């Protein structure tokens, strides 16, 4: 359980994270076509979703 | 268009169908049973959808990443409208412009049923047209309470009165979403959907009268509602036909305000014999203290006048042509999953045209209005920053919720899960699908609190099911959004806003109990109209 006082910070981090997801996913999967970077970007997106679950 | 081309994809078996339904089931259970917020439920459902895509339905990291990126591209298209419109509202509200608009509305009509229609059916719908996201409930409900209406009925009248305006509301964000996810051209689905909305516009007006004063109020106001409702429906169709769907709720809303204001003084409205309305509290009906300047209606309304004008100008031929060059959009490659599900490449996916998209138009309207407010002496130092901070707080949760849910929906559709669900529903429902279709849309907006989210979640599913059954996809895509539009009126998020604003924070169930039958009746009416049209005029319901 996340302490209530940490939730606003975590929510901001989640928002910043989801903003970063699009460039990370697009550049890794479409521009660079790198399997390793794409897996990393997908993992990052998963972490952002996990943060959303924890923060809200 | 996020779906596959000639998709083969996963086999339709009971296990596969149940697994394909799992992300949606997680979303429904998380919101309805566990009472999770939209970001939390969206995050969980994306994790489930991605896990299933990668480990059961033949998706790769690349295909899932592309699908998620497409989801976020789509989310940006919608969220920019949300941020811009909420900011504009907050700015005008902080400068007391919304109060000026509301005060004028309250003085236009002195008949109680006329007032209920003016505020709940006209003003709330107009506000939904230009901003949405709970703002109509936030503005119109307290106004009705100040005018002496009971708190619960005030909230329910507003919830039902503006339900028809949600799809084309918020500058068309839900409409654009259903158009994008269904892949139906705007010049087809816009006018088609507007025609299907016509009976609902009239029905919601009659329902507002019924909530206020039962069948007696319905009989008194039937003439006015029929005439004004017809004019609203014609205006909605005309805006959609003219390629201006972003104002296809706000213009009918304005017509409702003008029509009720004028018509309430004619025999179209048989007047109630009651005392003049009683103002309570310190709201807009109370006179200003001596020496205090109040903003005029027209100045308060200036940003919305400008927005309507810019929306119309943006549709003029040369401007529209120029807009094609000024655009932001990403190109996505085609791919095939290991289960054989093919997804077509997309050029300029969810493109933002700088002279056509509502968000830049709102920004221009805001900048010009700021100058006008300053010139008239109403500008307050720091108000722009204050409105921005408020907008950030109000939009943060919705932004994460929309982002995660749209990603989940695109992962599902680009891995073949949505098509699989559609095939299963098509086999089970058969010819009665048009009757069920609006309730699927309703379920989506009830779950997520958003017409837009419902369209993302179920738009492709509905269209694929219609294709499987040989039913017109334009009609079913329209019916999905209409069901979601009226269904958003019983979304817990909206009901809670209404309850909080009317001092009923611990009695939400009273509002819910009143609102649900009206919403279900509107969805049923939509289904009946759809099934009659599909059966009677199959050529029209393409």
XYZ file of C-alpha atoms in Angstrom:
598
model
C 0.000 0.000 0.000
C 1.399 3.382 -1.041
C 1.438 6.025 1.742
C -1.160 8.715 1.021
C 1.450 11.530 1.135
C 3.403 9.874 -1.702
C 0.446 9.515 -4.055
C 0.518 13.022 -5.613
C 4.183 12.533 -6.487
C 3.528 9.062 -7.854
C 0.643 10.400 -9.956
C 2.860 13.058 -11.460
C 5.527 10.446 -12.195
C 2.851 8.269 -13.850
C 1.711 11.174 -16.017
C 5.274 11.967 -17.085
C 5.836 8.256 -17.737
C 2.822 7.897 -19.993
C 3.879 11.006 -21.916
C 7.274 9.373 -22.511
C 5.768 6.047 -23.616
C 4.760 7.198 -27.111
C 8.196 8.454 -28.240
C 9.919 5.448 -26.649
C 7.578 2.910 -28.254
C 7.570 4.640 -31.638
C 11.304 5.231 -31.922
C 12.251 1.735 -30.743
C 9.668 -0.262 -32.737
C 9.163 1.879 -35.861
C 12.177 4.160 -36.366
C 15.050 1.973 -35.092
C 13.312 -1.425 -35.369
C 15.469 -2.633 -32.506
C 14.145 -5.762 -30.770
C 16.023 -5.044 -27.548
C 14.955 -1.405 -27.316
C 11.362 -2.326 -28.215
C 11.256 -4.882 -25.403
C 12.676 -2.210 -23.087
C 10.069 0.370 -24.169
C 7.295 -2.165 -23.674
C 8.689 -2.972 -20.239
C 8.761 0.755 -19.419
C 5.103 1.028 -20.459
C 4.305 -1.908 -18.179
C 6.030 -0.133 -15.281
C 3.982 3.017 -15.981
C 0.766 0.967 -15.897
C 1.871 -0.651 -12.632
C 2.536 2.850 -11.252
C -0.982 3.914 -12.314
C -2.384 0.965 -10.364
C -0.328 1.886 -7.307
C -0.916 5.659 -7.484
C -4.681 5.610 -7.950
C -8.126 1.918 -38.964
C -6.607 -0.343 -36.361
C -8.139 -3.641 -37.373
C -6.635 -6.259 -39.579
C -7.030 -6.650 -43.308
C -8.721 -9.961 -44.091
C -7.902 -11.081 -40.565
C -7.502 -14.773 -39.975
C -6.081 -14.593 -36.486
C -6.850 -16.825 -33.500
C -9.417 -19.627 -33.821
C -12.875 -19.063 -32.377
C -13.030 -21.521 -29.480
C -14.687 -21.099 -26.087
C -11.290 -20.852 -24.337
C -9.946 -18.296 -26.807
C -13.155 -16.258 -26.622
C -13.062 -16.200 -22.815
C -9.395 -15.212 -22.813
C -10.070 -12.511 -25.406
C -12.811 -11.132 -23.147
C -10.519 -11.146 -20.103
C -9.080 -7.581 -20.453
C -12.611 -6.164 -20.740
C -13.790 -8.346 -17.840
C -10.865 -7.051 -15.753
C -11.850 -3.490 -16.633
C -15.541 -4.041 -15.769
C -14.822 -5.853 -12.503
C -12.154 -3.324 -11.488
C -14.470 -0.344 -12.017
C -17.816 -1.772 -11.019
C -17.011 -4.309 -8.323
C -13.678 -3.115 -6.946
C -14.545 0.578 -7.569
C -11.091 1.305 -8.979
C -10.462 4.617 -10.714
C -10.024 4.798 -14.495
C -6.173 5.005 -14.454
C -5.923 2.017 -12.130
C -8.409 -0.104 -14.071
C -6.880 0.982 -17.396
C -3.362 0.107 -16.258
C -4.476 -3.333 -15.063
C -6.380 -4.087 -18.250
C -3.403 -3.027 -20.456
C -1.152 -5.411 -18.501
C -3.653 -8.258 -18.964
C -4.201 -7.500 -22.668
C -0.454 -7.261 -23.326
C 0.252 -10.465 -21.402
C -2.394 -12.330 -23.414
C -1.176 -10.814 -26.695
C 2.428 -11.841 -26.033
C 1.932 -15.261 -24.510
C -1.275 -16.642 -25.997
C -2.427 -14.791 -29.115
C 0.787 -14.674 -31.130
C 1.782 -11.048 -30.655
C 5.436 -10.006 -30.590
C 7.086 -7.228 -28.591
C 7.194 -5.220 -31.839
C 3.503 -5.675 -32.725
C 2.396 -4.953 -29.144
C 4.623 -1.880 -28.973
C 3.242 -0.572 -32.277
C -0.334 -1.193 -31.124
C 0.317 0.618 -27.827
C 1.962 3.545 -29.639
C -1.059 3.768 -31.959
C -3.266 3.821 -28.881
C -1.301 6.744 -27.463
C -1.455 8.581 -30.818
C -5.220 8.233 -30.684
C -5.252 9.331 -27.040
C -3.299 12.510 -27.885
C -5.872 13.401 -30.532
C -8.635 13.265 -27.928
C -6.737 14.555 -24.891
C -5.563 17.755 -26.574
C -9.234 18.642 -27.019
C -9.857 17.842 -23.356
C -6.988 19.966 -22.018
C -7.758 22.949 -24.263
C -11.495 22.985 -23.588
C -11.177 22.487 -19.834
C -8.589 25.289 -19.716
C -10.846 27.641 -21.638
C -13.756 26.907 -19.312
C -11.636 27.376 -16.190
C -10.263 30.681 -17.459
C -13.709 32.080 -18.299
C -15.077 30.772 -15.004
C -12.296 32.408 -12.977
C -13.103 35.738 -14.651
C -16.802 35.298 -13.732
C -17.799 34.828 -17.357
C -19.639 31.558 -16.680
C -21.582 33.280 -13.910
C -22.584 36.018 -16.378
C -23.774 33.383 -18.874
C -25.750 31.504 -16.205
C -27.344 34.666 -14.781
C -28.653 35.676 -18.180
C -30.041 32.199 -18.835
C -31.960 32.247 -15.561
C -33.673 35.526 -16.471
C -34.787 34.500 -19.938
C -37.780 32.361 -18.841
C -40.009 32.624 -15.738
C -42.039 29.419 -16.222
C -40.708 26.510 -14.121
C -40.889 23.846 -16.842
C -39.427 26.340 -19.279
C -36.576 27.043 -16.855
C -35.902 23.313 -16.413
C -35.750 22.872 -20.198
C -33.652 25.990 -20.715
C -30.973 25.032 -18.186
C -30.989 21.207 -18.267
C -31.761 20.628 -21.953
C -30.376 23.812 -23.515
C -27.558 25.311 -21.449
C -26.154 21.954 -20.210
C -26.152 20.622 -23.776
C -24.452 23.744 -25.093
C -21.754 23.451 -22.416
C -21.354 19.770 -23.266
C -20.879 20.828 -26.860
C -17.961 23.095 -26.063
C -16.320 21.392 -23.103
C -17.968 18.351 -21.528
C -16.110 16.167 -19.027
C -18.665 16.755 -16.259
C -18.699 20.546 -16.671
C -22.402 20.689 -17.726
C -23.340 18.958 -14.492
C -21.004 21.233 -12.553
C -22.473 24.436 -14.026
C -26.152 23.701 -14.670
C -27.044 21.696 -11.568
C -26.189 24.394 -8.976
C -27.984 26.933 -11.169
C -31.206 24.890 -11.048
C -30.865 24.427 -7.290
C -30.424 28.203 -6.895
C -33.620 28.630 -8.895
C -35.498 26.513 -6.362
C -35.534 23.055 -7.941
C -35.019 20.070 -5.622
C -31.347 18.968 -5.549
C -31.912 15.376 -6.689
C -34.250 16.359 -9.533
C -31.927 19.173 -10.583
C -29.039 16.716 -10.935
C -31.149 14.130 -12.781
C -32.641 16.723 -15.157
C -29.169 17.880 -16.146
C -27.819 14.334 -16.478
C -30.682 13.316 -18.776
C -31.047 16.671 -20.527
C -27.530 16.768 -21.957
C -27.017 13.018 -22.605
C -27.813 13.429 -26.306
C -25.040 16.036 -26.671
C -22.102 13.929 -25.495
C -21.025 12.227 -28.730
C -20.664 15.480 -30.708
C -19.797 17.324 -27.498
C -16.355 18.223 -26.145
C -15.727 19.611 -29.615
C -16.520 16.230 -31.151
C -13.925 14.147 -29.284
C -16.147 11.050 -28.918
C -17.398 11.396 -32.480
C -13.855 11.594 -33.845
C -12.944 8.519 -31.812
C -15.745 6.343 -33.199
C -14.936 7.603 -36.680
C -11.250 6.735 -36.243
C -11.688 3.316 -34.634
C -14.490 2.237 -36.977
C -12.748 3.573 -40.074
C -16.035 4.956 -41.470
C -15.496 8.265 -43.344
C -16.781 11.301 -41.486
C -19.072 12.424 -44.291
C -20.896 9.083 -43.959
C -21.099 8.471 -40.227
C -21.655 12.098 -39.144
C -24.983 12.823 -40.891
C -26.117 9.204 -40.363
C -25.536 9.397 -36.614
C -27.176 12.831 -36.422
C -30.369 11.417 -37.962
C -30.397 8.564 -35.441
C -29.998 11.113 -32.630
C -33.168 13.009 -33.672
C -35.721 10.980 -31.652
C -33.419 11.009 -28.638
C -33.135 14.796 -28.658
C -36.916 15.157 -28.462
C -37.243 12.280 -25.962
C -34.641 13.756 -23.610
C -36.486 17.105 -23.630
C -39.744 15.371 -22.733
C -37.921 13.430 -20.014
C -36.605 16.646 -18.448
C -40.184 17.920 -18.305
C -41.295 14.594 -16.825
C -38.601 14.656 -14.135
C -39.678 18.179 -13.180
C -43.427 17.829 -13.144
C -44.595 14.389 -14.307
C -47.005 13.888 -17.190
C -48.675 17.243 -16.556
C -45.410 19.033 -17.371
C -44.896 16.804 -20.400
C -48.337 17.725 -21.735
C -47.735 21.436 -21.101
C -44.364 21.467 -22.845
C -44.863 18.856 -25.595
C -45.448 21.470 -28.299
C -42.387 23.495 -27.343
C -40.168 20.399 -27.047
C -41.366 19.045 -30.401
C -40.701 22.303 -32.266
C -37.392 23.160 -30.567
C -36.247 19.510 -30.608
C -36.888 19.273 -34.341
C -34.899 22.455 -34.930
C -32.058 21.053 -32.791
C -32.067 17.770 -34.710
C -31.992 19.595 -38.055
C -29.100 21.756 -36.811
C -27.162 18.693 -35.621
C -27.600 17.006 -38.987
C -26.653 20.184 -40.867
C -23.443 20.643 -38.851
C -22.476 16.975 -39.345
C -23.312 17.156 -43.049
C -21.341 20.398 -43.474
C -18.227 18.780 -41.997
C -18.370 20.644 -38.694
C -19.110 17.815 -36.237
C -17.168 19.598 -33.491
C -20.060 22.075 -33.164
C -22.894 19.605 -33.874
C -23.911 19.693 -30.189
C -23.093 23.291 -29.313
C -25.109 24.800 -32.189
C -28.252 22.746 -31.359
C -27.660 23.710 -27.720
C -27.688 27.386 -28.699
C -30.817 26.812 -30.758
C -32.432 25.197 -27.713
C -31.573 28.212 -25.554
C -32.914 30.676 -28.127
C -35.913 28.497 -29.014
C -36.978 27.940 -25.412
C -36.375 31.594 -24.560
C -38.648 32.666 -27.399
C -41.089 29.727 -27.432
C -41.784 29.851 -23.689
C -43.581 33.165 -24.296
C -45.856 31.628 -26.925
C -48.749 29.136 -26.680
C -46.242 26.347 -27.451
C -45.629 26.225 -23.689
C -48.742 26.126 -21.541
C -47.550 28.006 -18.491
C -47.626 26.809 -14.906
C -49.547 28.906 -12.402
C -46.908 29.150 -9.675
C -45.071 31.836 -7.755
C -41.911 33.409 -9.149
C -38.703 31.406 -8.625
C -36.978 31.826 -5.305
C -33.246 32.412 -5.255
C -31.303 30.800 -2.450
C -27.683 31.075 -1.464
C -25.350 33.686 -2.906
C -25.338 32.526 -6.480
C -25.986 34.266 -9.756
C -29.537 35.340 -8.931
C -28.433 37.583 -6.074
C -27.764 41.228 -6.990
C -24.168 42.379 -7.061
C -22.906 44.550 -4.195
C -22.903 48.293 -5.007
C -19.846 49.346 -6.947
C -19.136 45.836 -8.233
C -18.802 45.463 -12.003
C -20.337 42.394 -13.564
C -19.245 40.995 -16.873
C -21.841 41.154 -19.640
C -23.241 37.986 -21.178
C -21.693 38.702 -24.571
C -18.222 39.315 -23.155
C -18.435 36.151 -21.018
C -19.559 34.286 -24.083
C -16.866 35.758 -26.340
C -14.513 32.718 -26.298
C -17.411 30.499 -27.323
C -18.560 32.922 -30.035
C -14.988 32.898 -31.359
C -14.737 29.129 -31.159
C -17.944 28.641 -33.114
C -16.830 31.175 -35.710
C -13.364 29.598 -36.044
C -14.883 26.115 -36.346
C -17.058 27.309 -39.216
C -14.170 29.186 -40.894
C -11.949 26.089 -40.610
C -14.429 24.212 -42.809
C -14.335 26.752 -45.656
C -12.742 25.265 -48.770
C -9.419 27.185 -49.028
C -8.823 27.031 -45.262
C -9.592 23.326 -45.247
C -7.187 22.778 -48.136
C -4.449 24.760 -46.390
C -4.996 22.640 -43.289
C -3.966 19.484 -45.102
C -0.360 20.660 -45.226
C -0.204 21.764 -41.595
C -0.580 18.476 -39.796
C 1.061 16.208 -37.251
C 0.666 12.461 -37.671
C 2.755 9.309 -37.365
C 3.093 6.537 -39.935
C 2.842 2.981 -38.625
C 3.990 -0.142 -40.519
C 1.896 -3.219 -41.240
C 2.550 -6.470 -39.354
C 1.276 -10.020 -38.990
C 1.020 -11.870 -35.675
C 2.208 -15.449 -35.430
C -1.481 -16.492 -35.327
C -1.816 -14.973 -38.806
C -3.683 -11.777 -37.874
C -2.774 -9.084 -40.418
C -2.777 -5.399 -39.534
C -2.543 -2.814 -42.300
C -0.003 -0.014 -42.223
C -1.334 3.443 -41.406
C -0.196 6.785 -42.786
C -0.795 9.917 -40.692
C -2.520 7.859 -38.000
C -4.906 9.987 -35.858
C -3.524 13.062 -37.597
C -3.822 16.482 -35.921
C -4.564 19.104 -38.577
C -3.520 22.425 -37.110
C -6.266 24.470 -38.781
C -9.043 21.886 -38.336
C -8.421 20.161 -35.023
C -10.477 21.727 -32.189
C -7.517 22.208 -29.810
C -5.638 24.862 -31.846
C -8.928 26.637 -32.538
C -9.625 26.752 -28.806
C -6.122 28.132 -28.180
C -6.712 30.950 -30.696
C -10.126 31.710 -29.155
C -8.563 31.826 -25.684
C -5.722 34.165 -26.745
C -8.066 36.611 -28.494
C -10.482 36.507 -25.536
C -7.663 37.202 -23.081
C -6.983 40.442 -24.963
C -10.669 41.347 -24.932
C -11.023 40.647 -21.193
C -7.935 42.766 -20.498
C -9.185 45.613 -22.710
C -12.542 45.579 -20.896
C -10.814 45.703 -17.514
C -11.814 42.234 -16.319
C -8.409 40.600 -16.448
C -6.942 39.481 -13.125
C -3.267 38.964 -12.604
C -2.302 35.305 -12.270
C -5.649 33.996 -13.523
C -4.137 32.285 -16.571
C -1.727 30.359 -14.371
C -4.474 29.571 -11.845
C -6.682 28.165 -14.628
C -3.741 26.109 -15.923
C -3.086 24.594 -12.492
C -6.761 23.745 -12.073
C -6.868 22.204 -15.552
C -3.816 20.086 -14.736
C -5.437 18.793 -11.541
C -8.770 18.102 -13.272
C -7.284 16.445 -16.362
C -4.472 14.349 -14.874
C -6.523 11.310 -13.910
C -8.524 11.395 -17.163
C -5.311 11.641 -19.173
C -3.806 8.518 -17.607
C -7.149 6.700 -17.764
C -7.686 7.486 -21.438
C -4.036 6.687 -22.289
C -4.007 3.256 -20.644
C -7.484 2.270 -21.829
C -6.874 3.312 -25.425
C -3.587 1.383 -25.436
C -5.429 -1.668 -24.090
C -8.144 -1.337 -26.749
C -5.579 -1.060 -29.566
C -3.538 -4.026 -28.273
C -6.760 -6.041 -28.262
C -7.815 -4.993 -31.753
C -4.336 -5.297 -33.339
C -3.838 -8.802 -31.957
C -7.212 -10.079 -33.150
C -8.887 -10.265 -29.740
C -11.633 -7.791 -30.625
C -12.451 -9.564 -33.862
C -12.611 -12.837 -31.926
C -15.029 -11.306 -29.411
C -17.132 -9.907 -32.246
C -17.346 -13.273 -33.953
C -18.538 -14.872 -30.704
C -21.177 -12.181 -30.073
C -22.312 -12.374 -33.691
C -22.852 -16.124 -33.377
C -24.769 -15.686 -30.128
C -26.955 -12.636 -30.853
C -27.884 -13.006 -34.515
C -30.598 -10.741 -35.904
C -31.386 -8.944 -32.614
C -27.884 -7.436 -32.490
C -29.032 -3.872 -33.402
C -31.254 -3.935 -30.303
C -28.344 -5.024 -28.090
C -25.784 -2.731 -29.693
C -26.660 0.528 -27.807
C -26.503 -1.309 -24.500
C -22.916 -2.363 -25.281
C -22.082 1.315 -25.837
C -23.949 2.186 -22.634
C -21.978 -0.429 -20.699
C -18.724 1.075 -21.939
C -19.527 4.615 -20.865
C -21.013 3.441 -17.578
C -17.798 1.523 -16.865
C -15.384 4.231 -17.900
C -17.442 7.410 -17.425
C -16.656 8.407 -20.983
C -18.353 8.169 -24.375
C -14.880 8.358 -25.910
C -13.513 5.452 -23.889
C -16.585 3.378 -24.687
C -16.090 4.027 -28.393
C -12.452 2.978 -28.130
C -13.294 -0.126 -26.158
C -16.255 -1.349 -28.155
C -16.249 0.566 -31.457
C -14.232 -1.997 -33.369
C -16.045 -4.865 -31.657
C -19.429 -3.481 -32.740
C -18.324 -2.858 -36.319
C -16.726 -6.296 -36.658
C -19.878 -7.926 -35.246
C -22.029 -5.979 -37.703
C -19.800 -7.132 -40.567
C -20.100 -10.746 -39.424
C -23.904 -10.436 -39.385
C -24.150 -8.467 -42.637
C -25.679 -5.448 -40.851
C -24.794 -1.873 -41.854
C -21.562 -0.906 -40.121
C -22.320 2.833 -40.295
C -25.556 2.309 -38.383
C -23.981 0.076 -35.751
C -20.968 2.366 -35.274
C -23.463 5.226 -34.836
C -25.613 3.250 -32.417
C -22.521 2.332 -30.353
C -21.723 6.000 -29.834
C -25.348 6.994 -29.230
C -25.717 4.277 -26.559
C -22.474 5.470 -24.992
C -23.627 9.088 -25.178
C -26.834 8.521 -23.224
C -25.151 5.898 -21.011
C -22.606 8.409 -19.753
C -25.479 10.072 -17.865
C -25.510 7.189 -15.384
C -21.725 6.872 -15.114
C -20.776 6.941 -11.436
C -18.225 9.721 -12.049
C -20.910 12.072 -13.402
C -23.499 11.065 -10.819
C -20.980 11.715 -8.038
C -20.270 15.198 -9.418
C -24.020 15.923 -9.453
C -24.425 14.596 -5.923
C -21.496 16.598 -4.560
C -22.685 19.840 -6.171
C -26.189 19.533 -4.762
C -25.165 18.641 -1.222
C -26.129 14.986 -1.661
C -22.648 13.503 -1.348
C -23.863 10.667 0.880
C -27.098 10.098 -1.061
C -25.838 9.358 -4.577
C -28.091 6.316 -4.741
C -31.132 8.638 -4.816
C -29.873 10.280 -7.998
C -28.834 6.925 -9.457
C -32.264 5.414 -8.728
C -33.954 8.297 -10.551
C -31.586 8.491 -13.518
C -31.215 4.805 -14.475
C -34.775 4.186 -15.808
C -34.571 7.237 -18.088
C -31.152 6.209 -19.435
C -32.275 2.642 -20.092
C -35.386 3.952 -21.852
C -33.235 6.142 -24.130
C -30.941 3.197 -24.955
C -33.956 0.997 -25.669
C -35.411 3.683 -27.936
C -32.086 3.771 -29.810
C -32.101 -0.016 -30.202
C -35.705 -0.049 -31.411
C -34.995 2.685 -33.975
C -31.889 0.792 -35.146
C -33.587 -2.581 -35.510
C -36.598 -1.054 -37.263
C -34.315 0.752 -39.720
C -32.152 -2.322 -40.302
C -35.220 -4.430 -41.011
C -37.290 -1.819 -42.878
C -34.653 0.112 -44.856
C -31.604 -2.162 -45.105
C -30.206 -0.074 -47.979
C -30.078 3.081 -45.857
C -28.431 1.373 -42.875
C -25.201 0.791 -44.769
